[in-house]
Coordinates of C-alpha atoms in Angstrom, one line a residue:
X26 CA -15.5 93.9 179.1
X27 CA -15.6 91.5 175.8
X28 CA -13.6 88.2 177.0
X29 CA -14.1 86.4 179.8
X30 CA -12.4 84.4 182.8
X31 CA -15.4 83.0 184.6
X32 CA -14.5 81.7 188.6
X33 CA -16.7 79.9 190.7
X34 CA -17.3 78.0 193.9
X35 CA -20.5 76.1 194.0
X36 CA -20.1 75.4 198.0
X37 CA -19.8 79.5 198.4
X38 CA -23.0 80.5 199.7
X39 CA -25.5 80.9 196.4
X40 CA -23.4 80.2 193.6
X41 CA -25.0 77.2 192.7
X42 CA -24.0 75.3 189.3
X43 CA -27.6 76.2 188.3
X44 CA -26.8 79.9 188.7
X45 CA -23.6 79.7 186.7
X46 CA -25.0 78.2 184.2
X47 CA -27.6 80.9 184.0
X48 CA -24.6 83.5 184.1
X49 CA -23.3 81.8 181.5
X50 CA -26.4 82.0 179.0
X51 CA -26.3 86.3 180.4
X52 CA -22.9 86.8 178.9
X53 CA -23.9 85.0 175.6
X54 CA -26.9 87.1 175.4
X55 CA -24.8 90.2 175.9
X56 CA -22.2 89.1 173.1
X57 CA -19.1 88.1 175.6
X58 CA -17.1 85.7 175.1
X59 CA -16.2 83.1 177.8
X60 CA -12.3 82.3 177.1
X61 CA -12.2 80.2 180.4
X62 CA -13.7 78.8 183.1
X63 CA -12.5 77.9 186.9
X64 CA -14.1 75.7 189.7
X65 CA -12.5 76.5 192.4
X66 CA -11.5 74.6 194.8
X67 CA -11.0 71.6 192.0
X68 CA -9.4 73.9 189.9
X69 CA -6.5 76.0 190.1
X70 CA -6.7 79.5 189.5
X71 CA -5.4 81.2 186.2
X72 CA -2.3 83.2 186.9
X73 CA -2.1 86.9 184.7
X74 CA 0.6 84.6 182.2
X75 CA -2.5 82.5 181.6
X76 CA -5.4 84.9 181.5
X77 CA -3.1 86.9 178.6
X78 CA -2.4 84.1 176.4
X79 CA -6.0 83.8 176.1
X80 CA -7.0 87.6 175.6
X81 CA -8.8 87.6 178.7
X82 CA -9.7 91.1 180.1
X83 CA -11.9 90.8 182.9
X84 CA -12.3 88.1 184.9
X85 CA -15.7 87.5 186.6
X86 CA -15.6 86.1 190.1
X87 CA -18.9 84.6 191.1
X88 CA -18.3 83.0 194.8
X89 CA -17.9 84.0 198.4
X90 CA -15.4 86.6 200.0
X91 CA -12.9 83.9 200.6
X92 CA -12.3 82.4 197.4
X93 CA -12.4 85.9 195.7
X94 CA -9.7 86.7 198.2
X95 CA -7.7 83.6 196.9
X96 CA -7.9 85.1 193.2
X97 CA -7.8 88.4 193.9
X98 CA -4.4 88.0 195.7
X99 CA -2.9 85.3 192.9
X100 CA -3.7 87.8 190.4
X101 CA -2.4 91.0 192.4
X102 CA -0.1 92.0 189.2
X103 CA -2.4 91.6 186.7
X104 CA -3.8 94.6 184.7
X105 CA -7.1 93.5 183.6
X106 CA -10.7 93.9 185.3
X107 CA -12.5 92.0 187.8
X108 CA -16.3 92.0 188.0
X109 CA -17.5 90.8 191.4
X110 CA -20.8 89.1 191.8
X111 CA -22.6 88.2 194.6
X112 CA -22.2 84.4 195.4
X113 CA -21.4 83.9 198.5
X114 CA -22.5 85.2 202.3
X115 CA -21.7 88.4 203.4
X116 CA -20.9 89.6 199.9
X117 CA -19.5 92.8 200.8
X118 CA -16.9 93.2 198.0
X119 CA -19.9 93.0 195.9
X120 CA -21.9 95.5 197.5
X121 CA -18.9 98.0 198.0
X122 CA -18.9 98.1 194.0
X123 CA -22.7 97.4 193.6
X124 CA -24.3 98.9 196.2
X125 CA -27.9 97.8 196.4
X126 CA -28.1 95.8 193.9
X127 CA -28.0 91.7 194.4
X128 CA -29.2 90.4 191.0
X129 CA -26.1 88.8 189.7
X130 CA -27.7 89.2 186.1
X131 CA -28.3 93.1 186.4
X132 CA -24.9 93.6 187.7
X133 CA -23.7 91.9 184.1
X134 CA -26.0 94.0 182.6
X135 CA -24.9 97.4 183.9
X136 CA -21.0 96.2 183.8
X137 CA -21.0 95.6 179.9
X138 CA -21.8 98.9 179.7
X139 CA -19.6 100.6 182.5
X140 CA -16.5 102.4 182.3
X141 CA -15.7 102.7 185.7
X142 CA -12.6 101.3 187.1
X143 CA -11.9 101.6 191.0
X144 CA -8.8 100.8 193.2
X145 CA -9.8 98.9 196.1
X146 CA -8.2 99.0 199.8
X147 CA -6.8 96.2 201.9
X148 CA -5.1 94.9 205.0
X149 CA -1.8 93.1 204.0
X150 CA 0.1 91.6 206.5
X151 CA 3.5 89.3 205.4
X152 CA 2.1 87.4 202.2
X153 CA -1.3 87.8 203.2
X154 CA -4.5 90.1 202.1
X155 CA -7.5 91.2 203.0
X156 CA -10.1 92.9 201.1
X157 CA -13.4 92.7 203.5
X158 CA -11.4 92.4 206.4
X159 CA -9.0 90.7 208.3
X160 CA -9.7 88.8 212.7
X161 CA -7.4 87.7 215.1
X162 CA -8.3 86.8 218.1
X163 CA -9.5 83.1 219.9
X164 CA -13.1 84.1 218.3
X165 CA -11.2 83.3 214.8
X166 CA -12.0 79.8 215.8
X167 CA -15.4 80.0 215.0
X168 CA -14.6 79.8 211.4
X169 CA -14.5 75.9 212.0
X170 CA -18.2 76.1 213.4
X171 CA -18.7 78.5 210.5
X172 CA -18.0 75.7 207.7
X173 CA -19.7 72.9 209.4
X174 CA -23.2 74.6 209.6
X175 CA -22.4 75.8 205.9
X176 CA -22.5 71.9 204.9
X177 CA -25.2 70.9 207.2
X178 CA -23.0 68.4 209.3
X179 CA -24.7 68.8 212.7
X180 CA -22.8 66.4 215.0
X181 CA -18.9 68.2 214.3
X182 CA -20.8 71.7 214.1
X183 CA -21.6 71.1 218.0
X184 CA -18.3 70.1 218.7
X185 CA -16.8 72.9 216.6
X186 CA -18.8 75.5 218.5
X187 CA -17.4 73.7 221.7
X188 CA -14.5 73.9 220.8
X189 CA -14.5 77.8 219.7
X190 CA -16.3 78.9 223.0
X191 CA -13.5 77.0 224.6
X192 CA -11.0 79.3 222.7
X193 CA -12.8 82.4 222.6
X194 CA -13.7 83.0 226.3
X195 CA -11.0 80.4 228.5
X196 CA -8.4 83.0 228.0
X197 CA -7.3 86.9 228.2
X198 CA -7.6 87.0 224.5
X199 CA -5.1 89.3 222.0
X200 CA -3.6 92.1 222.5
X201 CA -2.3 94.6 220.1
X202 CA -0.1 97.7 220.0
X203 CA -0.5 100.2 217.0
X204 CA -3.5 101.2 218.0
X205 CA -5.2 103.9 220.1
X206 CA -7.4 103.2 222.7
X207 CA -7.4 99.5 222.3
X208 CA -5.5 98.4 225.7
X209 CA -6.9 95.3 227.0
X210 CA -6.8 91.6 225.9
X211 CA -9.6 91.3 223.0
X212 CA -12.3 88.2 221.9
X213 CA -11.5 89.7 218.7
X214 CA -9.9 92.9 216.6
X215 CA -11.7 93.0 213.2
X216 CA -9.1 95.6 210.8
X217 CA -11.0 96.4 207.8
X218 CA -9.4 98.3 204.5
X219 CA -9.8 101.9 204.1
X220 CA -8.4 104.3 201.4
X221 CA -6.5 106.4 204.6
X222 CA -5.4 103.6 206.5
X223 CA -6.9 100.6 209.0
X224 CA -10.2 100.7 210.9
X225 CA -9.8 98.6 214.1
X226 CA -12.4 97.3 216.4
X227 CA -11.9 95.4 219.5
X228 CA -14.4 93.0 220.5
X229 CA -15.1 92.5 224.3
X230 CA -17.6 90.6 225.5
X231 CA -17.9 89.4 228.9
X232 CA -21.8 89.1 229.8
X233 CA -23.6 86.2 228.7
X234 CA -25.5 88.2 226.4
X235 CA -23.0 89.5 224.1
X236 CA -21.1 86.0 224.4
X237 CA -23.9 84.5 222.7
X238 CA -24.6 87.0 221.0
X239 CA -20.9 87.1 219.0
X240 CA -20.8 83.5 218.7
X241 CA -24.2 84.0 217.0
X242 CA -22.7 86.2 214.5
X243 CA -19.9 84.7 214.0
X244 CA -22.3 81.7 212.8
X245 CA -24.3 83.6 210.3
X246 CA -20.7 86.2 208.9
X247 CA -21.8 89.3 211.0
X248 CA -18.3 90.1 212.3
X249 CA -18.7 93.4 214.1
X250 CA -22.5 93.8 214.7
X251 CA -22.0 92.7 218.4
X252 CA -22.2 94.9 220.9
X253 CA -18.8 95.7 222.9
X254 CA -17.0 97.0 220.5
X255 CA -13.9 99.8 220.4
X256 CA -13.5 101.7 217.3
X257 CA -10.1 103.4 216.4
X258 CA -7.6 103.7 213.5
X259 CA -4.8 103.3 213.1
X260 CA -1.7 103.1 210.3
X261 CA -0.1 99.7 211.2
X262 CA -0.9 97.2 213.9
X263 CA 1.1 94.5 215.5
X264 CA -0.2 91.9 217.6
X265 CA 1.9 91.2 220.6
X266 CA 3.7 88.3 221.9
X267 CA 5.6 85.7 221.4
X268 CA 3.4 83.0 219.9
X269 CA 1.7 82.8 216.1
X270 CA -1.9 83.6 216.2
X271 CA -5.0 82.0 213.9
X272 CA -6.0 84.8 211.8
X273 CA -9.0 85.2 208.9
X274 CA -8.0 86.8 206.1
X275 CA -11.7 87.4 204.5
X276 CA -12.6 84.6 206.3
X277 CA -9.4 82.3 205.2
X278 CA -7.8 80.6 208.3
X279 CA -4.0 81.3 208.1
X280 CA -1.3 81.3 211.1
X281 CA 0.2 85.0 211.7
X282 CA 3.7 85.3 213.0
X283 CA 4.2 87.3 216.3
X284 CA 4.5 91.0 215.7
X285 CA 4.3 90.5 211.6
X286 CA 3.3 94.4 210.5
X287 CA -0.4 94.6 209.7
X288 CA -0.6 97.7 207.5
X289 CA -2.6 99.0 204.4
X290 CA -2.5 99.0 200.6
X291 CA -4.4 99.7 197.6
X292 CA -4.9 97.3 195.0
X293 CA -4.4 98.8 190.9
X294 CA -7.5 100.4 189.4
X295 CA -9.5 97.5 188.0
X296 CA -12.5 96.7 189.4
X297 CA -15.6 97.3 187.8
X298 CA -17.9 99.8 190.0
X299 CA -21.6 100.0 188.8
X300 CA -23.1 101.5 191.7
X301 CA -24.1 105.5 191.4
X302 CA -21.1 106.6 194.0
X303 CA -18.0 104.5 195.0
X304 CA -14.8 104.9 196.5
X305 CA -11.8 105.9 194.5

């Protein structure tokens, strides 16, 4: 880790410009050298033909789960290192390689001097990915409410939570086949990465309890810690039907075709791993 491709998103949960900056004056204390920077979403992002014509090998990505997903899947191919930090909600990328440790600064610190290099799991599913996880499911739609409350605009927040309690409990909700055990029409099916395959949980709530209490967590990026929920695994996934469905892909609205395969893969070994024990 000596030249670096610094991506950011200021609006991504606490990667303020004021933290970059301070990023900034960590990798010039530890002797790197910053060979680019990106502002995403002003910005495009580098592609691997970019990063390589200026000597770049490890690009730090300092933002929240969605926009890391955005680079992450643009630079699929490439060969270099990624160094996630902490910059946005849930950061769970970030604590996957980093366990405990939030301080974007001592992460720096203890990547400059690690060699560890990890492959990382994911959901892929036509020409999307997901590293944290991928939803379907009507309670997707709370990823409008989601982005409103995230820039403190209170009048189309209400109407966006209208809106996804509308979706999430005026219907039978999705169904899947693919997976054991999960039978019956779902708020939500949250399919996270893993090294042997898919973890799937079906989300069913039906008492007003657990209704607000999934639209709570929705709000503040808790996916699965409502209650209701069926756990199974599974190799590949379809959802079933005829129509597309609204999906998140780490968070990332995009529409899913009927019966697209939902399956795993693992990404090449380059991301930087500073906590004591990780996943290979």
């Amino acid at each position: 880790m000596q030249k670096l491709w610094f991506v950011t998103n200021h609006l991504s949960g606490t990667a303020t410009r004021e933290k970059c900056e301070a990023l900034e004056a960590v990798f010039e204390e530890r002797g790197l050298v910053l060979a680019g920077r990106t502002q995403f979403p002003d910005d495009d992002l580098p592609d691997g033909a970019q990063l390589d014509a200026a000597g770049v090998d490890t690009v730090v990505l300092f933002a929240g789960d969605g926009t890391i997903n955005a680079a992450l899947c643009k630079l699929g191919p490439w060969e270099g290192a990624f160094l996630i930090l902490p910059g946005g909600t849930m950061n769970l990328l970030a604590k996957e390689l980093h366990g405990n440790e939030t301080d974007p600064h001592r992460i720096v610190h203890a990547a400059h001097v690690c060699d560890r290099r990890v492959a990382l799991p994911f959901v892929e599913a036509g020409p999307h990915r997901a590293f944290v996880g991928l939803i379907l499911g009507p309670a997707a739609h709370w990823f409008r409410a989601r982005e409103e409350m995230r820039a403190h605009r209170l009048a189309r927040l209400w109407r966006a939570v209208r809106f996804a309690w509308r979706k999430t409990f005026g219907g039978n909700g999705v169904r899947v086949y693919g997976a054991p055990d999960l039978r019956a029409g779902y708020q939500a099916v949250f399919v996270k990465p893993d090294l042997g395959g898919l973890e799937v949980d079906g989300i069913d709530a039906h008492d007003w309890s657990s209704i607000v209490e999934l639209g709570w967590d929705w709000l503040t990026g808790d996916w699965v810690a409502a209650r209701a929920v069926t756990h199974t695994r599974t190799d590949h996934l379809r959802v079933r039907g005829t129509r597309p469905v609204l999906a998140l892909f780490d968070g990332e609205p995009e529409t899913l075709e009927p019966r697209v395969a939902i399956t795993s893969g693992k990404s090449l070994p380059g991301f930087i791993a500073t906590r004591q024990e990780s996943a290979e």
